[in-house]
Coordinates of C-alpha atoms in Angstrom, one line a residue:
M1 CA 93.9 83.4 -34.9
G2 CA 94.2 85.8 -32.7
E3 CA 97.8 87.8 -31.9
T4 CA 100.0 86.1 -30.0
L5 CA 102.1 88.7 -27.8
V6 CA 105.6 88.3 -28.2
S7 CA 108.0 90.9 -26.6
T8 CA 110.5 89.3 -24.3
M9 CA 109.1 90.3 -21.0
T10 CA 105.7 89.0 -21.9
T11 CA 104.7 86.0 -19.1
F12 CA 101.6 85.2 -21.4
D13 CA 99.6 85.0 -24.5
T14 CA 96.9 86.1 -26.0
T15 CA 93.9 84.9 -29.2
P16 CA 90.7 83.7 -29.2
E17 CA 89.5 80.3 -28.9
A18 CA 86.0 78.6 -30.7
L19 CA 83.2 78.4 -27.2
G20 CA 82.9 74.4 -29.1
D21 CA 86.6 74.1 -29.0
L22 CA 87.1 75.6 -25.2
L23 CA 84.2 72.9 -23.9
R24 CA 85.5 70.0 -26.4
S25 CA 88.6 70.7 -24.0
V26 CA 86.0 70.7 -20.8
Q27 CA 84.4 67.1 -21.7
N28 CA 87.5 65.4 -23.1
G29 CA 90.1 66.8 -19.7
R30 CA 92.5 68.7 -22.2
T31 CA 91.1 71.2 -20.0
Q32 CA 90.8 71.3 -16.3
L33 CA 90.8 72.9 -12.5
P34 CA 94.2 72.9 -10.7
D35 CA 92.3 71.6 -7.4
F36 CA 93.3 75.2 -5.6
Q37 CA 90.4 76.1 -7.1
R38 CA 86.3 76.4 -5.5
G39 CA 83.3 74.2 -5.9
W40 CA 80.2 76.8 -5.7
V41 CA 78.2 77.1 -8.2
W42 CA 76.4 80.2 -10.7
D43 CA 73.3 80.6 -9.5
D44 CA 69.7 80.2 -11.9
A45 CA 69.6 83.7 -12.7
H46 CA 72.7 84.1 -13.4
I47 CA 73.0 81.4 -16.0
R48 CA 70.6 82.3 -17.7
S49 CA 72.6 85.9 -18.2
L50 CA 75.1 84.4 -19.2
L51 CA 73.2 82.1 -21.7
A52 CA 71.9 85.0 -23.1
S53 CA 74.9 87.3 -23.5
V54 CA 76.2 84.4 -25.6
S55 CA 73.2 84.2 -28.1
L56 CA 73.8 88.1 -28.7
S57 CA 77.4 87.6 -29.1
Y58 CA 78.0 89.8 -26.5
P59 CA 81.2 89.9 -24.6
V60 CA 81.1 87.5 -21.3
G61 CA 85.2 88.6 -20.4
A62 CA 87.5 86.5 -21.0
I63 CA 88.9 83.0 -19.7
M64 CA 92.2 82.8 -17.8
M65 CA 94.5 79.6 -17.9
L66 CA 97.5 78.4 -17.1
Q67 CA 99.7 75.6 -19.0
A68 CA 100.1 72.6 -17.3
G69 CA 103.7 69.6 -17.6
G70 CA 105.9 74.0 -15.5
E71 CA 108.8 72.2 -13.3
D72 CA 107.6 75.2 -10.0
V73 CA 104.1 74.6 -10.6
R74 CA 102.7 71.2 -10.3
F75 CA 99.1 71.1 -9.4
K76 CA 96.7 67.8 -8.6
T77 CA 94.0 68.4 -11.0
R78 CA 90.3 67.7 -11.6
S79 CA 87.7 67.5 -13.8
V80 CA 85.1 70.8 -13.9
E81 CA 81.7 70.2 -12.3
G82 CA 79.3 68.0 -14.9
V83 CA 82.6 65.7 -16.9
K84 CA 82.5 62.2 -16.6
P85 CA 86.3 61.2 -15.8
E86 CA 86.3 57.7 -18.1
G87 CA 88.7 58.6 -20.9
L88 CA 89.7 61.4 -19.0
R89 CA 93.5 62.8 -20.5
A90 CA 96.2 64.2 -18.7
P91 CA 95.1 68.5 -18.9
E92 CA 96.6 70.2 -20.4
R93 CA 95.7 73.6 -19.2
L94 CA 94.8 74.6 -16.0
I95 CA 91.7 77.4 -16.1
L96 CA 93.0 79.8 -13.3
D97 CA 90.0 82.0 -14.3
G98 CA 86.3 81.5 -15.4
Q99 CA 85.7 78.2 -13.3
Q100 CA 81.9 78.8 -13.0
R101 CA 81.3 80.4 -16.8
L102 CA 82.7 77.5 -17.7
T103 CA 81.4 75.1 -15.5
S104 CA 78.1 77.0 -16.3
L105 CA 78.5 76.5 -20.6
Y106 CA 79.8 73.3 -20.4
Q107 CA 76.9 72.3 -18.3
A108 CA 74.6 73.9 -20.3
L109 CA 74.9 73.3 -24.1
L110 CA 77.6 70.4 -24.3
S111 CA 77.1 68.6 -21.1
G112 CA 73.3 66.2 -22.3
A113 CA 72.6 67.0 -18.3
A114 CA 70.6 68.9 -16.5
V115 CA 72.5 72.2 -15.2
E116 CA 73.7 71.8 -11.1
T117 CA 72.4 75.0 -10.0
R118 CA 71.1 77.3 -7.4
D119 CA 67.4 79.3 -7.2
S120 CA 67.2 82.3 -6.1
R121 CA 67.9 81.7 -1.7
G122 CA 70.6 79.6 -2.3
N123 CA 68.3 75.7 -3.0
P124 CA 69.8 73.1 -5.1
M125 CA 68.0 72.4 -8.7
K126 CA 68.8 71.0 -12.2
R127 CA 67.5 72.8 -14.9
W128 CA 67.2 72.2 -18.5
Y129 CA 67.5 75.9 -20.9
Y130 CA 66.1 76.2 -23.9
V131 CA 65.4 78.8 -26.4
D132 CA 61.5 80.4 -26.6
I133 CA 61.8 80.9 -30.1
N134 CA 58.9 83.6 -30.6
K135 CA 60.6 85.9 -28.0
A136 CA 63.8 85.6 -28.6
L137 CA 62.8 87.1 -32.1
S138 CA 60.2 89.2 -31.5
P139 CA 61.6 93.4 -30.7
H140 CA 59.4 93.7 -28.5
H141 CA 61.4 90.9 -25.7
D142 CA 64.9 90.9 -24.2
R143 CA 67.2 88.4 -24.9
E144 CA 67.0 87.2 -21.0
D145 CA 63.4 86.7 -21.0
A146 CA 63.2 84.1 -24.6
I147 CA 66.0 82.2 -22.3
V148 CA 64.0 79.8 -20.4
S149 CA 65.3 77.5 -16.9
I150 CA 62.9 74.3 -16.6
P151 CA 62.5 71.0 -14.1
E152 CA 65.1 68.2 -14.5
N153 CA 61.9 66.3 -15.2
R154 CA 61.1 69.1 -17.7
K155 CA 56.5 69.7 -16.5
L156 CA 55.9 72.7 -14.6
L157 CA 53.4 73.1 -11.6
N158 CA 51.9 75.2 -10.0
F159 CA 51.7 76.5 -6.5
R160 CA 49.3 73.1 -5.8
G161 CA 51.8 70.9 -7.2
E162 CA 49.2 70.7 -10.7
E163 CA 51.1 70.3 -13.9
T164 CA 50.3 73.1 -16.5
A165 CA 53.1 72.3 -18.7
D166 CA 54.9 69.2 -19.9
Y167 CA 58.4 69.9 -22.1
S168 CA 59.2 66.0 -22.2
T169 CA 59.4 64.8 -25.5
L170 CA 60.4 66.8 -28.5
E171 CA 57.7 66.7 -29.7
R172 CA 56.3 68.6 -27.2
E173 CA 59.6 70.9 -27.3
V174 CA 58.7 71.7 -31.2
V175 CA 54.7 72.8 -30.0
A176 CA 55.7 75.1 -27.4
G177 CA 58.5 76.8 -29.7
L178 CA 60.7 75.3 -27.4
L179 CA 64.4 75.1 -28.0
P180 CA 66.6 73.1 -25.5
L181 CA 70.0 74.7 -25.8
R182 CA 71.9 71.6 -24.8
L183 CA 71.7 70.8 -29.2
M184 CA 73.7 74.4 -29.6
F185 CA 77.0 71.8 -30.4
D186 CA 74.8 68.2 -30.9
T187 CA 74.5 68.3 -34.8
D188 CA 72.8 65.5 -35.4
G189 CA 70.5 65.9 -32.3
L190 CA 69.8 70.1 -33.9
M191 CA 69.0 68.5 -36.9
R192 CA 66.1 66.0 -35.9
W193 CA 64.7 69.3 -34.3
Q194 CA 64.6 71.5 -36.8
M195 CA 63.0 68.9 -39.1
A196 CA 60.3 68.3 -36.6
Y197 CA 59.8 71.8 -36.2
L198 CA 59.6 72.2 -40.0
Q199 CA 57.1 69.1 -40.2
A200 CA 54.9 70.5 -37.2
E201 CA 52.7 72.5 -39.0
P202 CA 52.9 70.9 -42.4
A203 CA 50.9 73.8 -44.3
H204 CA 52.9 76.2 -42.5
I205 CA 56.7 75.2 -44.3
Q206 CA 57.5 78.0 -45.9
A207 CA 56.9 80.3 -42.4
R208 CA 58.9 78.6 -40.3
L209 CA 61.5 77.3 -42.6
A210 CA 61.8 81.0 -42.6
T211 CA 61.6 81.5 -39.0
W212 CA 63.8 78.7 -38.8
S213 CA 66.2 81.3 -41.0
H214 CA 65.9 84.3 -38.9
L215 CA 66.9 82.0 -35.6
M216 CA 69.9 80.2 -37.2
T217 CA 71.6 83.9 -37.9
E218 CA 69.9 85.3 -34.7
V219 CA 70.9 83.3 -32.3
I220 CA 72.0 79.2 -32.9
Q221 CA 75.1 80.5 -35.7
R222 CA 76.1 83.2 -32.0
V223 CA 76.0 80.2 -30.1
Q224 CA 78.2 77.8 -32.7
Q225 CA 80.5 80.5 -33.7
Y226 CA 81.1 82.7 -30.6
Q227 CA 84.8 83.2 -29.9
V228 CA 85.9 83.2 -26.0
P229 CA 88.9 85.2 -25.4
L230 CA 92.2 83.6 -23.5
I231 CA 94.9 84.8 -21.9
M232 CA 97.5 81.9 -21.4
L233 CA 99.7 82.0 -19.3
R234 CA 102.7 80.2 -20.0
K235 CA 104.4 77.4 -17.6
E236 CA 107.4 78.6 -17.1
T237 CA 105.2 81.8 -14.6
P238 CA 106.9 80.8 -10.9
K239 CA 104.3 79.8 -8.1
D240 CA 104.1 82.9 -6.3
A241 CA 103.1 84.8 -9.6
V242 CA 100.1 82.1 -10.8
C243 CA 99.1 82.2 -6.2
Q244 CA 99.5 86.5 -7.1
V245 CA 97.7 86.3 -10.5
F246 CA 94.8 83.6 -9.2
E247 CA 94.2 85.9 -6.5
K248 CA 93.4 89.0 -8.7
V249 CA 91.3 87.7 -10.7
N250 CA 89.3 85.4 -8.8
T251 CA 86.1 86.6 -9.2
G252 CA 84.7 84.0 -6.1
G253 CA 86.3 86.5 -3.9
V254 CA 87.6 84.8 -1.5
A255 CA 91.7 85.0 -0.8
L256 CA 93.8 82.1 -1.9
T257 CA 95.9 81.0 1.2
V258 CA 98.8 79.6 0.9
F259 CA 98.2 76.4 2.8
E260 CA 96.3 75.4 -0.5
L261 CA 98.2 76.1 -2.7
L262 CA 101.0 73.8 -1.7
T263 CA 98.1 71.3 -0.1
A264 CA 97.5 71.0 -4.6
T265 CA 101.4 70.7 -5.5
Y266 CA 101.6 67.8 -2.6
A267 CA 98.6 65.7 -4.1
A268 CA 100.6 66.1 -7.4
T269 CA 102.4 62.9 -5.8
D270 CA 99.6 62.1 -3.2
F271 CA 100.3 64.7 0.2
D272 CA 97.6 64.1 1.5
L273 CA 99.8 68.0 3.5
R274 CA 94.8 69.0 4.9
N275 CA 95.2 65.9 7.1
D276 CA 98.2 65.6 8.3
W277 CA 98.0 69.6 9.4
N278 CA 94.2 68.2 11.1
S279 CA 95.8 65.4 12.8
R280 CA 98.9 68.2 14.1
L281 CA 96.4 70.8 14.5
L282 CA 94.7 68.6 17.2
K283 CA 97.5 67.9 18.8
L284 CA 98.7 71.4 18.8
K285 CA 94.9 72.2 20.3
K286 CA 96.1 69.9 23.9
H287 CA 97.6 72.5 25.0
K288 CA 94.9 75.9 25.0
V289 CA 97.5 79.0 24.6
L290 CA 98.0 76.8 20.8
A291 CA 94.4 76.8 20.0
N292 CA 94.3 79.8 17.5
I293 CA 97.7 77.8 15.7
E294 CA 96.4 78.4 11.7
S295 CA 97.7 76.4 9.1
T296 CA 99.6 79.4 7.4
E297 CA 101.8 80.6 10.6
F298 CA 102.6 76.6 10.8
L299 CA 104.2 76.7 7.1
Q300 CA 106.3 79.8 8.0
A301 CA 108.3 77.8 10.7
V302 CA 108.6 75.2 8.8
T303 CA 110.4 77.1 6.6
L304 CA 112.2 79.3 8.7
L305 CA 113.0 76.0 9.4
A306 CA 114.4 74.7 6.3
T307 CA 115.5 77.8 4.8
Y308 CA 118.1 77.9 8.3
A309 CA 119.1 74.1 7.6
R310 CA 120.0 75.1 3.7
R311 CA 122.1 78.1 4.4
K312 CA 124.0 77.0 7.6
K313 CA 124.7 74.1 4.8
S314 CA 125.8 76.5 2.7
L315 CA 128.0 78.1 5.0
S316 CA 129.3 75.1 5.8
V317 CA 130.9 74.1 2.9
G318 CA 132.8 78.0 2.1
T319 CA 130.4 80.0 0.4
S320 CA 130.3 83.4 1.0
T321 CA 127.6 84.9 3.3
D322 CA 126.6 87.2 1.2
A323 CA 126.3 83.4 -1.3
A324 CA 124.3 82.4 0.9
P325 CA 120.5 81.1 0.3
G326 CA 119.1 83.8 2.6
I327 CA 117.2 82.2 5.9
S328 CA 113.2 83.1 5.1
C329 CA 109.7 82.1 5.4
K330 CA 107.8 84.8 2.9
R331 CA 105.0 83.7 0.6
K332 CA 107.5 83.1 -1.8
D333 CA 109.3 80.8 0.5
I334 CA 106.8 78.8 1.4
L335 CA 105.7 78.0 -2.3
R336 CA 109.0 76.7 -2.6
L337 CA 108.6 74.5 0.0
T338 CA 109.4 71.4 -1.1
L339 CA 107.6 68.1 -0.2
E340 CA 111.4 66.5 0.6
D341 CA 111.1 69.3 3.2
Y342 CA 108.4 69.0 5.0
K343 CA 108.9 65.8 6.0
A344 CA 112.0 66.9 6.9
W345 CA 111.3 69.4 9.7
A346 CA 107.0 69.2 10.0
D347 CA 108.0 67.2 12.9
T348 CA 110.7 69.3 14.2
A349 CA 108.3 72.3 14.4
T350 CA 106.5 70.9 15.7
S351 CA 107.4 69.8 18.1
G352 CA 109.4 73.8 18.6
L353 CA 105.1 74.5 18.9
F354 CA 104.7 72.3 22.4
R355 CA 107.9 73.8 23.2
A356 CA 106.8 77.0 23.1
A357 CA 104.1 76.4 23.9
T358 CA 105.6 75.3 27.6
L359 CA 107.7 78.7 28.1
L360 CA 104.3 81.2 27.7
Y361 CA 102.4 78.7 30.5
D362 CA 106.0 79.0 32.3
Q363 CA 104.8 83.2 32.0
N364 CA 101.8 82.4 34.2
I365 CA 100.3 82.7 29.8
F366 CA 97.8 80.5 29.8
S367 CA 95.8 80.5 27.1
A368 CA 95.5 81.8 23.2
R369 CA 93.7 84.5 24.3
D370 CA 96.0 86.0 26.5
I371 CA 98.2 85.6 24.6
P372 CA 99.7 89.4 23.4
Y373 CA 101.5 88.0 19.6
R374 CA 100.6 85.2 17.7
T375 CA 103.1 85.8 15.3
Q376 CA 105.9 85.8 17.8
L377 CA 104.9 81.6 18.2
I378 CA 106.4 81.2 15.0
P379 CA 109.9 82.6 15.7
L380 CA 109.9 81.3 18.9
A381 CA 109.5 77.5 17.5
A382 CA 112.1 78.4 14.9
I383 CA 114.2 78.4 17.8
F384 CA 113.5 76.4 20.2
A385 CA 113.0 73.9 17.6
T386 CA 116.6 74.0 16.5
L387 CA 118.7 74.7 19.3
G388 CA 116.7 71.9 21.1
E389 CA 118.2 70.3 23.9
R390 CA 120.4 73.0 24.6
A391 CA 117.8 75.5 25.2
D392 CA 116.9 72.9 28.6
T393 CA 118.7 75.1 30.8
D394 CA 117.9 78.2 32.7
G395 CA 120.6 80.2 31.0
V396 CA 119.1 79.7 28.0
L397 CA 115.9 79.9 28.9
T398 CA 115.9 83.5 30.8
K399 CA 117.6 84.3 27.8
L400 CA 114.7 83.3 25.2
T401 CA 111.7 85.3 27.6
R402 CA 114.2 88.5 27.7
W403 CA 113.5 88.2 23.6
Y404 CA 109.6 87.1 24.4
W405 CA 109.1 89.8 26.7
C406 CA 111.2 93.0 24.4
G407 CA 109.0 91.3 21.4
V408 CA 106.1 92.1 23.4
F409 CA 107.0 96.0 25.5
G410 CA 108.5 97.1 21.9
E411 CA 105.4 96.2 19.7
L412 CA 107.5 94.2 17.9
Y413 CA 105.6 91.9 15.7
G414 CA 102.7 94.1 14.6
G415 CA 102.8 93.9 10.9
A416 CA 104.8 93.1 8.2
L417 CA 107.2 90.6 10.4
E418 CA 108.4 87.6 8.0
T419 CA 111.6 89.8 8.0
R420 CA 111.9 90.3 11.6
F421 CA 111.3 86.3 11.9
A422 CA 114.4 85.0 10.2
R423 CA 116.5 87.5 11.6
D424 CA 115.3 86.2 15.0
L425 CA 116.3 82.6 14.1
A426 CA 119.0 83.7 13.9
E427 CA 120.3 86.3 15.3
V428 CA 118.8 84.6 18.9
V429 CA 120.7 81.5 18.2
A430 CA 124.0 83.1 18.1
W431 CA 123.5 84.9 21.1
V432 CA 122.4 81.7 23.0
E433 CA 125.8 80.5 20.9
G434 CA 127.8 83.9 22.6
G435 CA 127.5 86.0 19.6
A436 CA 125.5 89.7 19.6
E437 CA 121.9 90.5 21.4
P438 CA 119.2 89.5 18.7
S439 CA 118.0 93.1 17.2
T440 CA 114.4 92.5 18.9
I441 CA 116.1 93.5 22.0
I442 CA 117.9 96.4 20.2
D443 CA 115.0 97.7 18.7
A444 CA 113.1 96.6 22.2
N445 CA 112.1 100.6 23.5
F446 CA 109.0 101.5 26.0
A447 CA 108.1 104.8 25.9
P448 CA 106.9 105.6 29.3
A449 CA 103.3 107.5 27.7
R450 CA 102.4 104.7 26.2
L451 CA 101.2 103.3 29.7
L452 CA 98.2 105.8 29.3
S453 CA 96.9 104.7 25.4
L454 CA 96.9 100.4 26.7
R455 CA 93.5 100.4 27.3
T456 CA 92.0 97.0 25.5
R457 CA 92.9 93.6 24.7
N458 CA 93.8 94.8 21.6
S459 CA 97.3 95.6 22.3
A460 CA 100.1 93.4 23.0
A461 CA 101.4 95.2 25.9
Y462 CA 98.3 95.5 27.0
K463 CA 97.5 92.0 28.1
G464 CA 101.3 92.1 28.2
L465 CA 101.8 94.0 31.2
A466 CA 98.3 91.6 32.9
V467 CA 100.9 88.2 32.3
L468 CA 103.6 90.0 34.4
L469 CA 101.0 90.7 36.6
L470 CA 100.7 87.3 37.1
R471 CA 103.5 85.9 36.7
D472 CA 105.7 87.6 39.6
G473 CA 102.7 86.3 41.9
G474 CA 100.0 88.7 41.8
R475 CA 96.9 86.8 44.1
D476 CA 93.9 87.8 44.2
F477 CA 92.2 90.3 46.5
R478 CA 89.8 88.3 47.8
T479 CA 90.6 84.4 48.2
G480 CA 94.6 85.3 48.7
F481 CA 95.7 81.9 45.8
S482 CA 98.0 83.0 43.4
I483 CA 97.0 82.7 40.4
D484 CA 98.5 78.9 37.7
A485 CA 96.2 77.3 35.2
Q486 CA 94.4 75.8 37.6
I487 CA 92.7 78.8 39.5
Y488 CA 92.6 81.1 36.4
D489 CA 90.1 77.9 34.1
D490 CA 87.8 78.0 37.9
E491 CA 88.1 81.0 38.9
N492 CA 87.2 82.8 35.6
I493 CA 90.5 85.3 36.5
D494 CA 89.9 88.4 33.6
I495 CA 91.5 92.3 33.7
H496 CA 89.2 94.7 35.6
H497 CA 89.2 98.2 36.2
I498 CA 90.6 98.8 40.2
F499 CA 88.7 102.4 40.6
P500 CA 85.1 101.9 39.3
K501 CA 84.5 102.8 36.5
A502 CA 81.4 104.3 37.2
W503 CA 83.3 105.8 40.6
C504 CA 85.7 107.1 38.8
K505 CA 82.8 108.7 36.5
Q506 CA 81.1 110.3 39.3
Q507 CA 84.5 111.8 39.9
G508 CA 85.0 113.7 37.3
I509 CA 88.7 111.4 36.3
E510 CA 88.9 111.4 32.5
P511 CA 88.3 108.1 30.6
S512 CA 92.3 108.6 29.1
R513 CA 93.3 108.1 32.8
Y514 CA 90.5 105.8 34.7
D515 CA 90.1 103.5 31.5
S516 CA 94.1 102.9 30.9
V517 CA 95.8 100.1 32.0
V518 CA 97.4 101.7 34.3
N519 CA 94.0 100.9 36.2
K520 CA 93.5 97.9 35.9
T521 CA 95.0 94.1 37.3
P522 CA 94.2 90.6 36.8
L523 CA 91.2 89.4 39.4
S524 CA 88.6 86.6 40.6
A525 CA 84.7 87.3 37.5
K526 CA 83.4 86.8 42.2
T527 CA 85.9 89.7 42.9
N528 CA 84.7 92.3 40.0
R529 CA 81.4 91.5 41.3
I530 CA 82.1 92.5 45.2
I531 CA 84.3 95.4 44.2
G532 CA 81.2 96.5 41.7
G533 CA 80.6 100.5 40.9
N534 CA 81.8 101.3 44.8
A535 CA 84.4 103.0 46.0
P536 CA 87.7 100.9 47.4
S537 CA 87.5 102.8 50.7
T538 CA 83.8 100.2 50.4
Y539 CA 84.5 98.0 49.1
L540 CA 88.3 97.0 50.2
A541 CA 85.7 96.3 53.4
R542 CA 83.6 94.3 51.9
L543 CA 86.0 91.9 50.7
Q544 CA 87.6 92.1 54.4
K545 CA 85.0 91.3 56.5
S546 CA 83.5 89.0 53.7
A547 CA 86.8 86.5 53.3
D548 CA 88.8 87.8 57.1
I549 CA 92.2 89.4 56.1
S550 CA 93.4 91.3 58.2
D551 CA 94.4 94.7 57.0
E552 CA 98.2 93.1 57.4
R553 CA 97.8 90.5 54.5
M554 CA 95.3 92.8 52.5
G555 CA 98.2 95.3 52.0
E556 CA 99.5 92.1 51.1
L557 CA 97.7 90.8 48.0
L558 CA 97.4 94.3 46.9
K559 CA 101.2 94.9 47.2
S560 CA 101.5 91.5 44.7
H561 CA 99.4 93.7 41.9
V562 CA 101.8 97.3 42.9
I563 CA 98.4 98.5 44.1
E564 CA 99.9 100.6 48.1
L565 CA 96.6 100.0 50.3
A566 CA 96.8 103.7 51.7
R567 CA 96.3 104.7 48.6
L568 CA 93.0 102.5 47.9
R569 CA 91.9 103.3 51.5
S570 CA 92.3 107.4 51.1
D571 CA 90.7 106.7 47.4
D572 CA 93.8 109.1 46.0
F573 CA 93.2 107.8 42.6
K574 CA 96.0 110.7 41.3
G575 CA 98.0 109.0 43.9
F576 CA 98.1 105.6 43.5
F577 CA 97.8 106.6 39.4
E578 CA 101.3 108.2 40.2
A579 CA 102.5 105.6 42.3
R580 CA 101.7 102.5 40.1
E581 CA 102.8 103.7 36.7
L582 CA 106.0 103.7 37.9
A583 CA 106.3 100.3 39.4
L584 CA 104.7 98.8 36.2
L585 CA 106.9 100.9 34.5
Q586 CA 109.9 98.7 36.9
R587 CA 107.7 95.7 36.4
I588 CA 108.5 96.3 32.8
E589 CA 112.3 97.0 32.6
K590 CA 113.3 93.9 34.2
A591 CA 111.1 91.5 31.7
M592 CA 113.3 94.0 29.0
G593 CA 115.9 93.5 30.8
K594 CA 117.2 97.0 29.6
K595 CA 116.1 100.5 31.5
L596 CA 113.4 102.4 29.2
A597 CA 113.5 106.3 28.8
A598 CA 113.3 109.0 32.5
H599 CA 109.0 107.9 33.6
M600 CA 108.1 111.4 32.1
T601 CA 105.9 113.3 34.9
E602 CA 102.2 114.9 34.3
V603 CA 103.7 117.8 33.2
D604 CA 105.4 116.1 30.5
V605 CA 102.8 114.6 29.2
G606 CA 100.6 117.3 28.6
P607 CA 96.8 116.8 28.5
L608 CA 95.9 113.7 26.6
E609 CA 92.4 113.7 23.9
V610 CA 90.4 111.2 24.6
V611 CA 90.4 109.8 21.5
A612 CA 86.6 107.0 20.9
T613 CA 88.5 103.7 21.6
E614 CA 86.7 99.3 21.5
E615 CA 84.3 98.8 24.2
D616 CA 86.9 97.0 26.8
D617 CA 86.1 93.6 26.3
T618 CA 87.6 92.8 29.2
G619 CA 84.4 92.2 31.0
D620 CA 84.2 94.3 33.0
E621 CA 80.6 95.3 33.5
L622 CA 79.9 95.9 36.8
G623 CA 84.0 97.6 37.8

């Protein structure tokens, strides 16, 4: 056998295992796959290369497995592709890394069926694999050249569809000198093939015997005696460690989500998490602001509620604050979410998301694209779910709205967030119940100079400012409509330049100013087309004439966007910019419910470095 690591700190064992024993354990179900393993097929070239390496006793990498039967790790399992399910036993171990190698080797060497693979273009096909005896024993050929793949019917055709070779019988295989690799662990079948090979040319039996002996040494015994390095994770390994290990070693390069792991865990008790989530998602997507919510985010909300309830229950029976379980929704906490926890809190979390959507609509956020931080929906949903009917009052909703905007303009939801989510839930609920202001409000700060660097939708505060202008009564320059959900969709509202980009370039104005959010506001697509690349004085006259808007009314419409009519009439970009910058900062202060630092003048800020930014995705092609 091999060496077993005995250190008390070691969570795995290493030992080689005979390839034949390993493949037979796949066949009888002793070795299976956890259900979260994605099924995909190696192409023909990969399989031939793998078989060539094994036939030369070259290493093909270690296989990593997990002992089945652990208390913390219970996954739904499935057999390796190609294994007939009849008579399968309960698995003793699960493949974490090496699925493709084991699947390819099992199908090619032991399954007795053609291997399901793909050609170089990705087209599915079935192939049998052979060793070309003469090439395998020739010093002038690479071993990969000696591994031959043949179509499922074991006949070769040319480009006109004419048959050029037929290997469909043992006799024809022998004549061609092609030994089927499917016989490597079939003692009786290999013996029959050997006898047929030796007797094919009675006059040269000694020469053929010598060739066969050479083949046994150089190919057959190398395959039959091949040892595969095996790394075995012990069944005590926690689920989050299994997930981490899988992602680090998974040769498919596709990250494993906690949702997939939890789906496999719950499936072991016949609960289909994926179907449950899909049915919830259909309902959630009826709200446009929830259209992009992801399964892992939903699980974070559920885990927040479950851990909050667990902590609250522990504190209620006298457990000290330090000893009580914490509130958390980190990856490891989601993976520890029991099916009972999920069933207890999934509906509540769903309801919390619906109510969070209502608050967003009230703030004039009408689409998922316009949400400053989708991640902020997670604690918001958990807060609504925890407060229940207590959140149905103006006083509580005012507090939640202030917390929301502090998160947006404090730009607090763009990094590692799980710790903040947990604090939000505990602190905002306590604040509603008469406690201190939550950390998100205390921590939030918006530096006035930040306005100059907000240029695209990549910034949460950029989208937040556009939403604030609509919420606080911003009307379209042409129609005079206030923007509700219906108008938002019908008029194709988006964020556009006020002093058009083309005009600003002609005047030599710096991009750092004309592309900043100070020079942008939400308008309809038709209004933006009328604006075009014209000077404000020109497009205002055109707007007023085409829409029959009086000077007084035009002033009111611009004022709803904190724009001074006189500055646009005189094409005064500098005066417009300074006045609107201050007005926008005042809007931000009002939304956050706290004073910002004194407005920084141009002298205070100094010249801004013009940096390359992504093309503004606001659709402002003309303005």
